[in-house]
Amino acid sequence: MVRLVLIRGVTVALIMLICGVAWPVMAQAIRPASENRIAPAEPTPEIAAEIFGLDAAPVLIREEGDVPGWSVQGQDGLLGYVASTWEIARSVGYSGRPLDVLVAIDLDGRLIGARLMRHSEPILTLGLSDADIARFVGGFAGIDLTNPGGAGSGPDMPDIISRATVSTGVIRDSILRTARTLAIGRGLIAGGGIDRVGFEPATWAALQAGGALSHRRVSMDEARAQLPGARPPLPEGDDAFVELWAGLADPPTIGRNILGQQQFSHAVGVLGPDEVVLFVASRGLYSHRGTDWRRSGVFDRLTVVQGALRLPLADDGYIRIDKLPLADAPDLKERSLFRLGGPGFDPTKPFVLELTASRTTDSGEDVSFVLSLPYALPDAFIVAPPPEPAPLWQQSWQDKKYAVLSVAAMQVLLTLILLFQESLVRRPKLWRRVRTGFLTVTLVWLGWGLNGQLSVVQVVAFLQSLLTGFHWETFLIEPVIFTLWAGVALGLLFWGRGVFCGWLCPFGALQELANQLAQKLGVRQIAVPHALHERLWIIKYSLFMAILALSFYSMKDALILAEAEPFKTAISMRMMRAWPFVLFVLALLAAGLFIERFYCRYMCPLGAALAIPAKLKIFDWLHRRPQCGRECRLCETKCTVGAIDPLGRINPNECVMCLRCQVVMNDDNTCPVLKRRKRQPAPETAAS
């Protein structure tokens, strides 16, 4: 027995490792290939005219680059820009399928409008009208992307659609993220570039101490050691062979203080859009400029290195500086300005200025060394981009923290019930009160109050997300559902599907409580023959496989088929739905008055989905006696879902862990085996 448990444990651990590690890795490998086959939505002139409120159709011009999109040209010139959330943010909905919204911004950095172009969302497809979707997506018009608190932090955000929190939350985050990226990419809002406006007076010493100027010094003795045999020989001593300073002069606090207003304006006035000014100064025996640049046009002694990028400094961007206005500036020999930039170079990131010092030996060979001068523009001179909008899931967890705590408390209580079931099942009245009370809380509070009803749609969405790119954020948007699934996952590992189906399913609780009332009112129960009972199981397993298989062809069709679940009508929407859906629920509940948990037994695709991994549960804490199924079949007739076969065996695929069989077999007034033992006389004590 111990060996069997260990084997099961190792098997489950390996499966969890594969699902937890291999699947996401495989998903990341599969995802780019699948994504490349999906083209982003393209705006038409008619769509752009509607979003921008134009009478005439504008001209759309495609723009590639790091932030691809379209510019919108009207009769009076440029009006704004449009981009696809799928192309920029790679937005994936709750269904695991691409979610594409066209987002438009104007030249003032405001989100001018949005249009939903593609989705496969479970809640959006059923239960909501197109007007609801259009109202939500269109409600983003006017959002100020330059808000200091972050886009979407103001009171003008559209309300999340009730009972569509996950899907509309994903839409919200993708719209705001795409609009912010587009505005930064088009230069409409600051995006982490250099501060070219702020100015404060500063001395040379203050700039050097603050990191605005980087400094290195090489003495004569150090140079002699690195240039052996150089001719003419270098003198000995601690005098400077070369002393080098460098820094970016674009921030006025650096450039204006070092160069003075006139020289600073002249230097930055000729810069291109992606160029910066590098200030280099030196003193000592060795020149950082040399003389070869006059012939070659390249300052071969200086190189800027940033990662794998190496940028030479050319004379077409060179300005010689003869005098500095700073009183405390050192006695410099050479002062130079170089235009710096190019594809891949980011002046806000650290880089290294390399100075190559070389000499010729008597034998005619060259010896050299490289002086590396690291430089990083201080954060004080970098404009921080506006904060990204806080993910909706963070706000959701904050808003629903007490609801999450209550769900966690229910799961902790259920864990204690199952761990100490032996003490509970020996007290039938206490067990009945505990179970009825727990099911009542599950139905009223967890179901109708918190909308905490799990669904097969979530199982399909999870499996789809593993294939198209798994995102935790998508599932974290609904805290109650996430907390429930976390508990159910552990419950499947320890006890099987019964943790959810028997205790935490609001619709299951509704069926059982309704059947209890029916039995008290004298409604006669129908005993389904076991042979027929087993064959009817095919319905729910076939239904689950059909929904899953159909989701790979059409998520919309799969979600229509998933309406075989009555959960949305009975629990999520509290019967506030069209009459065919309500009639379907009433028919299932009516059948459950005669056959306890009729829907759970034969039709529930979610139960079928949970039953598949239920066979891998590690522990088996439901007890049986040798007489069960041979001398007594009472537990079989009392089982809530018919999970006990005529031989007395409990089928883990069907068991909902209600503990009723454990109550029966431990009650000496009910269990035939215990009643027979109770009637047997005690053995007489042998005479001494």
XYZ file of C-alpha atoms in Angstrom:
688
model
C 0.000 0.000 0.000
C 2.769 2.420 0.922
C 4.575 1.549 -2.286
C 1.417 2.240 -4.319
C 0.996 5.622 -2.649
C 4.620 6.524 -3.381
C 4.250 5.513 -7.024
C 1.116 7.622 -7.322
C 2.837 10.544 -5.642
C 5.815 10.397 -7.970
C 3.513 10.125 -10.990
C 1.468 13.133 -9.925
C 4.638 15.132 -9.190
C 5.996 14.370 -12.657
C 2.724 15.348 -14.309
C 2.595 18.602 -12.319
C 6.212 19.298 -13.271
C 5.401 18.774 -16.930
C 2.290 20.958 -16.745
C 3.974 23.636 -14.672
C 7.319 23.808 -16.441
C 7.243 22.046 -19.785
C 3.905 23.401 -20.956
C 4.813 27.083 -20.550
C 8.149 26.457 -22.240
C 6.450 24.615 -25.081
C 3.851 27.364 -25.285
C 6.551 29.994 -25.671
C 8.113 27.920 -28.431
C 4.807 27.365 -30.203
C 3.432 30.839 -29.688
C 5.624 32.860 -32.099
C 4.813 30.512 -34.966
C 1.082 30.674 -34.286
C 1.160 34.421 -33.749
C 2.925 35.076 -37.055
C 0.020 33.460 -38.885
C -2.450 35.951 -37.389
C -2.466 39.311 -39.128
C -3.299 42.380 -37.041
C -6.475 44.260 -37.822
C -6.049 47.105 -40.300
C -8.080 50.297 -40.099
C -10.080 51.448 -43.075
C -10.563 55.133 -43.922
C -14.198 54.735 -42.875
C -13.255 53.390 -39.445
C -10.681 56.156 -38.966
C -13.240 58.795 -39.985
C -15.703 57.455 -37.425
C -13.146 57.304 -34.610
C -11.790 60.807 -35.303
C -15.243 62.255 -35.990
C -14.458 63.325 -39.561
C -16.901 64.111 -42.348
C -14.499 62.966 -45.070
C -12.421 59.789 -45.111
C -8.778 60.494 -44.172
C -5.637 59.086 -45.738
C -3.970 56.255 -43.795
C -0.213 55.807 -44.114
C 1.433 52.660 -42.769
C 4.469 53.248 -40.518
C 6.852 50.441 -39.587
C 9.533 50.438 -36.900
C 9.662 49.568 -33.234
C 6.076 50.791 -32.800
C 4.197 49.968 -36.021
C 0.907 51.626 -36.849
C -0.813 54.055 -39.184
C -0.725 57.850 -39.345
C -4.037 59.554 -40.076
C -3.820 62.460 -42.520
C -6.810 64.782 -42.843
C -7.449 67.768 -45.065
C -5.554 70.033 -42.650
C -2.616 67.681 -42.107
C -1.695 65.059 -39.535
C -4.538 64.239 -37.100
C -3.133 61.372 -35.075
C -2.182 57.720 -35.128
C -3.843 54.287 -35.043
C -2.365 50.980 -33.890
C -3.457 47.393 -33.258
C -3.310 45.936 -29.746
C -2.491 42.522 -31.221
C 0.470 43.905 -33.168
C 1.920 45.985 -30.317
C 0.805 44.392 -27.034
C 0.144 40.853 -28.307
C -3.081 40.952 -26.288
C -4.566 37.533 -25.564
C -8.040 37.205 -24.106
C -9.391 34.910 -21.417
C -10.184 32.323 -24.074
C -6.478 32.091 -24.941
C -7.189 33.510 -28.394
C -5.965 36.839 -29.839
C -7.855 39.953 -28.856
C -7.460 42.851 -31.282
C -8.588 46.438 -30.743
C -7.723 49.381 -32.977
C -6.579 52.236 -30.725
C -6.402 55.860 -31.918
C -4.590 58.781 -30.306
C -4.469 62.448 -31.259
C -1.506 64.821 -31.360
C -2.144 66.009 -27.783
C -1.466 62.584 -26.305
C -5.129 61.765 -25.720
C -6.793 58.454 -26.500
C -9.333 59.566 -29.097
C -11.168 56.258 -29.518
C -11.012 52.477 -29.912
C -12.713 49.821 -32.001
C -12.943 46.113 -31.084
C -11.971 44.115 -34.188
C -11.417 40.508 -33.042
C -12.219 38.466 -29.929
C -13.217 34.966 -28.835
C -14.179 35.813 -25.280
C -16.553 33.443 -23.481
C -18.626 36.040 -21.675
C -18.611 38.557 -24.493
C -19.868 36.010 -27.008
C -22.910 35.025 -24.931
C -24.979 37.035 -22.531
C -23.991 40.533 -23.679
C -25.084 42.586 -26.641
C -22.880 44.331 -29.197
C -24.066 47.608 -27.692
C -22.567 46.633 -24.330
C -19.196 45.922 -25.954
C -19.291 49.084 -28.059
C -20.158 51.180 -25.004
C -17.245 49.814 -23.020
C -14.620 50.073 -25.762
C -15.876 53.460 -26.900
C -15.733 54.734 -23.334
C -11.955 55.091 -23.532
C -12.249 58.177 -25.736
C -10.731 61.188 -24.021
C -8.354 59.338 -21.684
C -5.303 61.557 -21.035
C -2.155 59.502 -21.570
C -0.010 62.222 -19.970
C -1.786 61.917 -16.612
C 0.952 61.992 -13.922
C -0.744 59.134 -12.129
C -0.665 56.990 -15.225
C -3.116 56.532 -18.070
C -6.444 55.373 -16.792
C -5.950 56.559 -13.227
C -8.546 59.301 -13.483
C -12.311 59.130 -12.914
C -13.045 59.059 -16.658
C -12.376 55.340 -17.051
C -15.331 53.265 -18.314
C -16.816 50.842 -15.803
C -15.933 47.179 -16.141
C -18.945 45.227 -17.422
C -20.584 43.252 -14.634
C -20.038 39.484 -14.863
C -17.492 40.116 -17.646
C -14.673 41.273 -15.406
C -11.978 39.084 -16.898
C -12.673 39.770 -20.556
C -13.271 43.493 -20.214
C -10.257 43.775 -17.928
C -8.036 42.266 -20.614
C -9.481 44.711 -23.156
C -8.838 47.644 -20.805
C -5.209 46.741 -20.153
C -4.418 46.104 -23.832
C -5.985 49.416 -24.928
C -4.097 51.488 -22.363
C -0.781 49.704 -22.920
C -0.998 50.056 -26.702
C -2.013 53.727 -26.545
C 0.845 54.532 -24.171
C 3.405 52.695 -26.337
C 2.131 54.415 -29.478
C 2.245 57.881 -27.876
C 5.809 57.349 -26.632
C 6.915 55.930 -29.973
C 5.529 58.957 -31.838
C 7.095 61.402 -29.392
C 3.746 62.721 -28.117
C 4.670 62.030 -24.504
C 8.059 61.737 -22.868
C 9.300 58.211 -22.981
C 12.423 58.022 -20.868
C 14.559 60.376 -22.978
C 17.048 63.065 -21.958
C 15.794 66.085 -20.049
C 16.542 68.936 -22.470
C 14.637 71.607 -20.551
C 15.602 71.654 -16.877
C 18.550 73.802 -15.814
C 20.340 74.456 -12.533
C 23.686 76.241 -12.073
C 26.478 73.818 -11.222
C 30.251 73.844 -10.862
C 32.696 71.487 -12.540
C 33.308 69.762 -9.214
C 29.579 69.306 -8.633
C 29.047 67.852 -12.096
C 31.920 65.431 -11.657
C 30.804 64.438 -8.160
C 27.241 63.812 -9.440
C 28.373 61.575 -12.288
C 27.534 64.056 -15.058
C 31.232 63.997 -15.972
C 33.226 60.800 -15.883
C 36.984 60.962 -15.150
C 40.040 58.697 -15.501
C 43.769 59.390 -15.113
C 46.836 57.427 -16.230
C 50.198 58.425 -14.781
C 53.550 58.280 -16.569
C 54.631 55.250 -14.543
C 51.391 53.411 -15.403
C 51.811 54.243 -19.096
C 55.476 53.073 -19.109
C 54.344 49.718 -17.728
C 51.733 49.321 -20.468
C 53.920 50.638 -23.318
C 57.207 48.728 -22.880
C 59.981 49.722 -25.246
C 58.206 52.836 -26.485
C 60.315 55.352 -28.310
C 60.910 58.035 -27.341
C 60.796 56.613 -23.825
C 58.186 57.997 -21.465
C 59.477 59.957 -18.482
C 59.091 58.504 -15.022
C 56.929 59.987 -12.306
C 53.334 60.573 -11.303
C 52.620 63.274 -13.846
C 49.663 62.687 -16.132
C 50.272 60.692 -19.272
C 46.597 61.356 -20.039
C 43.759 62.608 -17.865
C 40.378 62.233 -19.523
C 36.902 63.626 -18.862
C 33.715 62.828 -20.787
C 29.997 63.423 -20.466
C 26.821 64.001 -22.474
C 26.231 67.722 -22.900
C 22.570 67.605 -23.983
C 20.991 68.275 -20.566
C 21.224 72.071 -20.050
C 22.439 71.581 -16.491
C 25.498 69.840 -17.950
C 25.981 71.514 -21.327
C 25.142 75.122 -20.471
C 27.293 75.088 -17.352
C 30.313 73.585 -19.125
C 30.074 75.391 -22.473
C 28.151 78.561 -21.738
C 24.879 79.535 -23.371
C 26.247 80.492 -26.793
C 28.429 77.437 -27.378
C 25.728 75.150 -25.948
C 23.027 76.538 -28.262
C 25.344 76.201 -31.265
C 26.179 72.582 -30.392
C 22.642 71.291 -29.776
C 21.000 73.396 -32.481
C 22.430 71.270 -35.309
C 21.553 67.893 -33.787
C 19.347 65.417 -35.614
C 16.347 63.809 -33.888
C 18.339 60.785 -32.640
C 21.655 62.501 -31.952
C 23.373 63.714 -28.773
C 26.498 65.737 -27.974
C 29.449 64.054 -26.292
C 31.867 66.356 -24.456
C 35.460 65.059 -24.222
C 38.330 66.921 -22.539
C 41.861 65.918 -21.608
C 45.234 67.056 -20.420
C 48.651 65.453 -20.138
C 51.241 64.197 -22.584
C 48.855 62.225 -24.775
C 46.230 63.841 -26.975
C 42.759 62.313 -27.236
C 42.408 63.760 -30.759
C 45.797 63.155 -32.363
C 46.421 64.394 -35.900
C 45.497 61.490 -38.185
C 41.845 62.568 -38.194
C 42.744 65.483 -40.437
C 43.556 63.034 -43.240
C 41.150 60.191 -42.508
C 38.184 62.155 -41.150
C 37.898 59.704 -38.241
C 39.198 60.106 -34.694
C 40.795 56.683 -34.555
C 41.901 57.097 -30.959
C 38.314 57.366 -29.639
C 35.522 54.781 -29.814
C 32.148 54.660 -28.063
C 31.096 51.150 -27.046
C 27.604 50.171 -25.916
C 27.107 46.431 -25.684
C 28.014 44.927 -29.056
C 27.747 48.340 -30.744
C 30.960 50.241 -31.534
C 30.648 53.837 -32.773
C 33.650 55.701 -34.247
C 33.764 59.489 -33.917
C 33.988 61.413 -37.216
C 35.053 64.947 -38.044
C 31.664 65.881 -39.563
C 30.257 65.971 -36.057
C 33.289 67.518 -34.370
C 33.440 70.966 -32.734
C 36.612 72.305 -31.138
C 36.154 74.218 -27.889
C 38.885 76.706 -26.978
C 37.625 78.015 -23.654
C 35.255 77.001 -20.877
C 33.384 79.530 -18.721
C 33.519 77.503 -15.490
C 35.901 79.060 -12.985
C 36.763 75.742 -11.316
C 37.349 73.838 -14.557
C 40.781 72.152 -14.609
C 43.572 73.432 -16.814
C 42.671 71.425 -19.880
C 44.827 70.838 -22.939
C 42.053 69.805 -25.358
C 38.279 70.244 -25.351
C 36.063 68.606 -27.988
C 32.386 68.057 -28.837
C 31.273 65.085 -30.934
C 27.879 64.354 -32.446
C 26.881 60.865 -31.394
C 24.005 58.613 -32.382
C 22.826 55.989 -34.773
C 20.673 52.885 -34.904
C 20.829 50.910 -31.698
C 22.515 53.566 -29.579
C 20.605 54.650 -26.463
C 22.145 57.653 -24.682
C 20.127 56.950 -21.539
C 21.897 53.603 -21.145
C 25.493 53.170 -19.905
C 28.288 53.175 -22.460
C 32.105 53.223 -22.494
C 34.450 55.742 -24.144
C 37.627 53.939 -25.191
C 40.856 55.892 -25.735
C 43.575 53.894 -27.509
C 47.132 55.010 -26.626
C 49.920 53.673 -28.851
C 53.667 54.079 -29.359
C 56.261 52.611 -31.711
C 59.220 50.609 -30.378
C 62.808 50.554 -31.686
C 61.996 47.409 -33.649
C 59.201 49.177 -35.474
C 56.400 47.330 -33.699
C 53.417 49.098 -32.182
C 52.531 48.748 -28.526
C 49.271 50.093 -27.165
C 46.743 49.988 -24.361
C 43.115 51.041 -24.097
C 41.868 53.432 -21.453
C 38.200 52.652 -20.770
C 36.085 55.449 -19.367
C 32.623 54.159 -18.338
C 29.782 56.653 -18.443
C 26.126 56.580 -17.440
C 23.904 59.630 -17.634
C 22.618 60.282 -14.093
C 18.921 59.576 -13.510
C 18.383 63.233 -12.628
C 18.866 64.099 -16.307
C 16.539 61.426 -17.689
C 12.834 62.150 -18.095
C 10.937 59.248 -16.633
C 8.116 58.045 -18.880
C 4.602 58.339 -17.461
C 3.832 55.314 -15.303
C 2.181 52.401 -16.994
C -1.445 51.867 -16.053
C -1.649 49.518 -13.112
C -2.836 46.079 -14.263
C -6.487 45.593 -13.498
C -5.807 42.360 -11.643
C -3.898 44.234 -8.922
C -6.827 46.558 -8.319
C -9.220 43.609 -8.439
C -7.346 41.794 -5.673
C -7.289 44.946 -3.589
C -11.019 45.523 -4.049
C -11.966 41.906 -3.376
C -9.510 41.067 -0.627
C -12.271 40.305 1.885
C -14.108 38.131 -0.632
C -10.864 36.239 -1.298
C -10.300 35.808 2.436
C -13.793 34.391 2.852
C -13.237 31.894 0.026
C -9.867 30.927 1.493
C -11.543 30.458 4.896
C -14.116 28.134 3.315
C -11.339 26.108 1.743
C -9.431 25.900 5.027
C -12.605 24.750 6.823
C -13.259 22.151 4.133
C -9.678 20.912 4.466
C -10.185 20.428 8.204
C -13.461 18.596 7.571
C -11.786 16.159 5.191
C -8.671 15.713 7.328
C -10.669 14.921 10.456
C -13.567 13.177 8.782
C -13.339 10.135 11.078
C -14.481 12.213 14.033
C -17.248 13.884 12.035
C -18.785 10.804 10.387
C -19.269 9.101 13.753
C -21.783 11.843 14.629
C -24.503 11.645 11.962
C -26.485 14.652 13.214
C -23.385 16.826 13.380
C -22.331 15.676 9.905
C -25.765 16.526 8.507
C -25.720 19.998 10.056
C -22.162 20.689 8.932
C -22.842 19.552 5.375
C -26.165 21.352 5.029
C -24.697 24.518 6.496
C -21.628 24.382 4.251
C -23.708 23.792 1.125
C -25.987 26.680 2.067
C -22.989 29.015 2.385
C -21.630 27.687 -0.923
C -24.895 28.432 -2.718
C -25.865 31.747 -1.143
C -22.497 33.385 -0.425
C -20.018 31.776 -2.816
C -22.461 31.397 -5.711
C -25.080 34.121 -5.650
C -23.031 36.528 -3.541
C -19.500 36.284 -5.001
C -20.310 34.735 -8.395
C -17.809 32.015 -7.556
C -19.029 29.351 -9.960
C -16.358 27.485 -11.876
C -17.086 26.447 -15.450
C -15.827 24.149 -18.161
C -15.210 27.330 -20.169
C -12.353 28.134 -17.796
C -10.853 24.676 -18.327
C -10.961 25.146 -22.106
C -9.548 28.665 -21.790
C -6.653 27.343 -19.681
C -5.827 24.618 -22.188
C -6.045 27.081 -25.072
C -3.736 29.512 -23.276
C -1.096 26.805 -22.902
C -0.979 26.539 -26.675
C -1.145 30.234 -27.572
C 0.930 31.788 -24.779
C 0.164 31.490 -21.086
C -0.412 34.727 -19.144
C -0.989 34.615 -15.397
C -2.393 38.155 -15.516
C -5.378 36.978 -17.522
C -6.463 34.509 -14.853
C -5.604 36.803 -11.946
C -8.171 39.390 -12.997
C -10.939 37.434 -11.213
C -9.577 36.823 -7.675
C -12.447 34.667 -6.405
C -12.288 32.298 -9.378
C -8.484 32.137 -9.199
C -8.573 31.342 -5.472
C -11.164 28.641 -6.060
C -9.150 27.030 -8.836
C -6.003 27.100 -6.700
C -7.829 25.197 -3.968
C -9.428 22.803 -6.428
C -6.023 22.012 -7.976
C -4.660 20.991 -4.569
C -7.878 19.149 -3.799
C -7.550 17.092 -6.971
C -4.073 16.101 -5.862
C -5.135 14.974 -2.373
C -8.778 13.874 -2.577
C -9.986 14.038 -6.187
C -12.821 15.953 -7.834
C -15.073 15.727 -4.785
C -13.448 18.733 -3.127
C -15.156 20.992 -5.640
C -18.094 18.975 -6.920
C -19.282 17.871 -3.511
C -18.655 21.004 -1.463
C -17.694 24.117 -3.435
C -19.956 23.967 -6.493
C -22.904 26.352 -6.017
C -25.103 24.578 -8.570
C -24.254 21.219 -7.034
C -25.239 22.639 -3.659
C -28.514 23.921 -5.154
C -29.337 20.450 -6.473
C -28.573 18.675 -3.211
C -30.455 21.162 -1.029
C -33.457 21.006 -3.393
C -33.416 17.209 -3.238
C -33.247 17.272 0.577
C -36.354 19.445 0.617
C -38.048 17.129 -1.869
C -37.356 14.077 0.297
C -38.741 15.848 3.351
C -41.899 16.580 1.361
C -42.189 12.894 0.479
C -41.045 12.984 -3.145
C -40.278 9.408 -4.131
C -36.718 8.853 -5.319
C -35.966 6.933 -8.511
C -33.258 4.271 -8.295
C -31.413 4.091 -11.611
C -30.198 0.536 -12.373
C -26.431 0.401 -12.132
C -25.980 -0.870 -15.715
C -27.946 2.088 -17.082
C -26.309 4.415 -14.569
C -22.814 3.580 -15.861
C -23.829 4.032 -19.488
C -25.327 7.450 -18.851
C -21.883 8.653 -17.706
C -20.939 8.686 -21.395
C -23.002 11.842 -21.857
C -20.897 14.165 -19.714
C -17.546 12.815 -20.896
C -18.620 13.060 -24.540
C -19.927 16.564 -23.918
C -16.636 17.691 -22.422
C -14.598 16.220 -25.269
C -16.947 17.805 -27.810
C -16.572 21.256 -26.223
C -12.795 20.890 -26.052
C -12.455 19.610 -29.620
C -14.818 22.262 -30.981
C -12.786 25.012 -29.282
C -9.852 24.262 -31.590
C -12.093 24.846 -34.595
C -14.334 27.668 -33.363
C -14.242 29.076 -29.871
C -17.591 30.741 -30.452
C -19.260 27.435 -31.344
C -17.606 25.748 -28.383
C -19.014 28.378 -26.056
C -22.470 27.898 -27.498
C -22.190 24.181 -26.787
C -20.934 25.020 -23.276
C -24.414 26.431 -22.586
C -25.186 22.832 -21.633
C -23.892 24.100 -18.288
C -26.732 25.773 -16.360
C -24.270 27.625 -14.108
C -24.425 30.979 -15.853
C -28.219 31.083 -15.795
C -28.797 29.692 -12.301
C -25.816 31.170 -10.449
C -24.033 33.963 -12.325
C -27.154 35.637 -13.728
C -29.541 34.475 -10.979
C -32.201 33.339 -13.470
C -32.311 36.828 -15.065
C -32.132 35.451 -18.585
C -34.221 34.514 -21.593
C -36.915 31.952 -20.885
C -35.342 28.995 -22.809
C -32.277 29.123 -20.534
C -34.433 29.394 -17.406
C -36.644 26.539 -18.567
C -33.563 24.371 -19.111
C -32.373 25.019 -15.551
C -35.814 24.316 -14.093
C -35.953 21.024 -16.006
C -32.601 19.944 -14.576
C -33.620 20.908 -11.045
C -36.922 19.097 -11.475
C -35.102 15.926 -12.540
C -32.860 16.348 -9.493
C -35.897 16.189 -7.195
C -36.341 12.518 -8.176
C -32.719 11.556 -8.898
C -30.348 13.250 -6.489
C -27.745 15.389 -8.310
C -29.115 14.326 -11.686
C -27.069 16.907 -13.592
C -23.850 16.080 -11.712
C -24.261 12.395 -12.427
C -24.894 12.445 -16.153
C -24.479 15.821 -17.825
C -21.821 17.999 -16.171
C -18.841 18.541 -18.550
C -16.915 20.327 -15.786
C -17.266 17.272 -13.545
C -16.003 15.132 -16.412
C -13.017 17.443 -16.897
C -12.158 17.223 -13.198
C -12.687 13.470 -13.110
C -9.923 12.822 -15.617
C -7.064 13.888 -13.279
C -8.984 12.554 -10.245
C -7.489 9.107 -10.801
C -4.090 10.548 -9.925
C -5.034 11.548 -6.384
C -2.441 10.497 -3.846
C -4.560 9.599 -0.818
C -7.552 7.321 -0.397
C -9.171 8.137 2.930
C -12.629 6.670 2.302
C -12.806 3.335 4.138
C -14.460 0.102 3.074
C -15.092 -3.195 4.870
C -14.661 -6.709 3.464
C -18.440 -7.137 3.809
C -19.184 -4.106 1.602
C -20.747 -5.241 -1.665
C -20.972 -8.857 -0.578
C -23.002 -8.952 2.611
C -24.251 -5.353 2.454
C -25.078 -2.881 -0.323
C -26.638 -0.150 1.778
C -23.927 2.442 0.997
C -24.548 1.885 -2.704
C -28.179 2.896 -2.354
C -27.364 5.866 -0.135
C -24.592 7.328 -2.330
C -25.453 10.830 -3.534
C -24.182 10.301 -7.091
C -24.117 6.520 -7.425
C -20.339 6.326 -7.170
C -20.343 2.920 -5.395
C -20.673 -0.159 -7.583
C -22.444 -3.425 -6.599
C -19.121 -4.831 -5.365
C -18.774 -2.009 -2.844
C -15.962 -0.188 -4.636
C -15.902 3.614 -4.737
C -15.310 5.089 -8.188
C -13.020 8.135 -7.704
C -14.207 9.545 -11.043
C -17.734 9.924 -9.661
C -17.272 10.353 -5.907
C -18.071 13.863 -4.605
C -16.652 13.249 -1.115
C -19.985 13.897 0.595
C -18.922 11.349 3.304
C -22.427 9.844 3.433
C -21.107 6.312 2.972
C -18.678 6.881 5.846
C -21.534 8.019 8.068
C -23.576 4.925 7.166
C -20.772 2.430 7.772
C -19.897 4.028 11.143
C -23.482 4.204 12.462
C -24.267 1.092 14.491
C -27.970 1.882 14.136
C -27.764 1.911 10.320
C -24.890 -0.251 9.075
C -26.048 -3.925 8.955
C -22.556 -5.151 9.817
C -22.388 -3.042 12.978
C -25.993 -3.863 13.896
C -25.218 -7.569 13.652
C -22.122 -7.140 15.802
C -24.153 -5.160 18.289
C -26.687 -7.996 18.616
C -24.031 -10.642 19.170
C -23.540 -11.459 22.896
C -20.207 -10.648 24.428
C -17.989 -13.722 24.934
C -18.202 -15.163 28.461
C -15.171 -14.754 30.643
C -13.508 -18.074 31.353
C -13.838 -19.272 34.982
C -10.684 -19.035 36.941
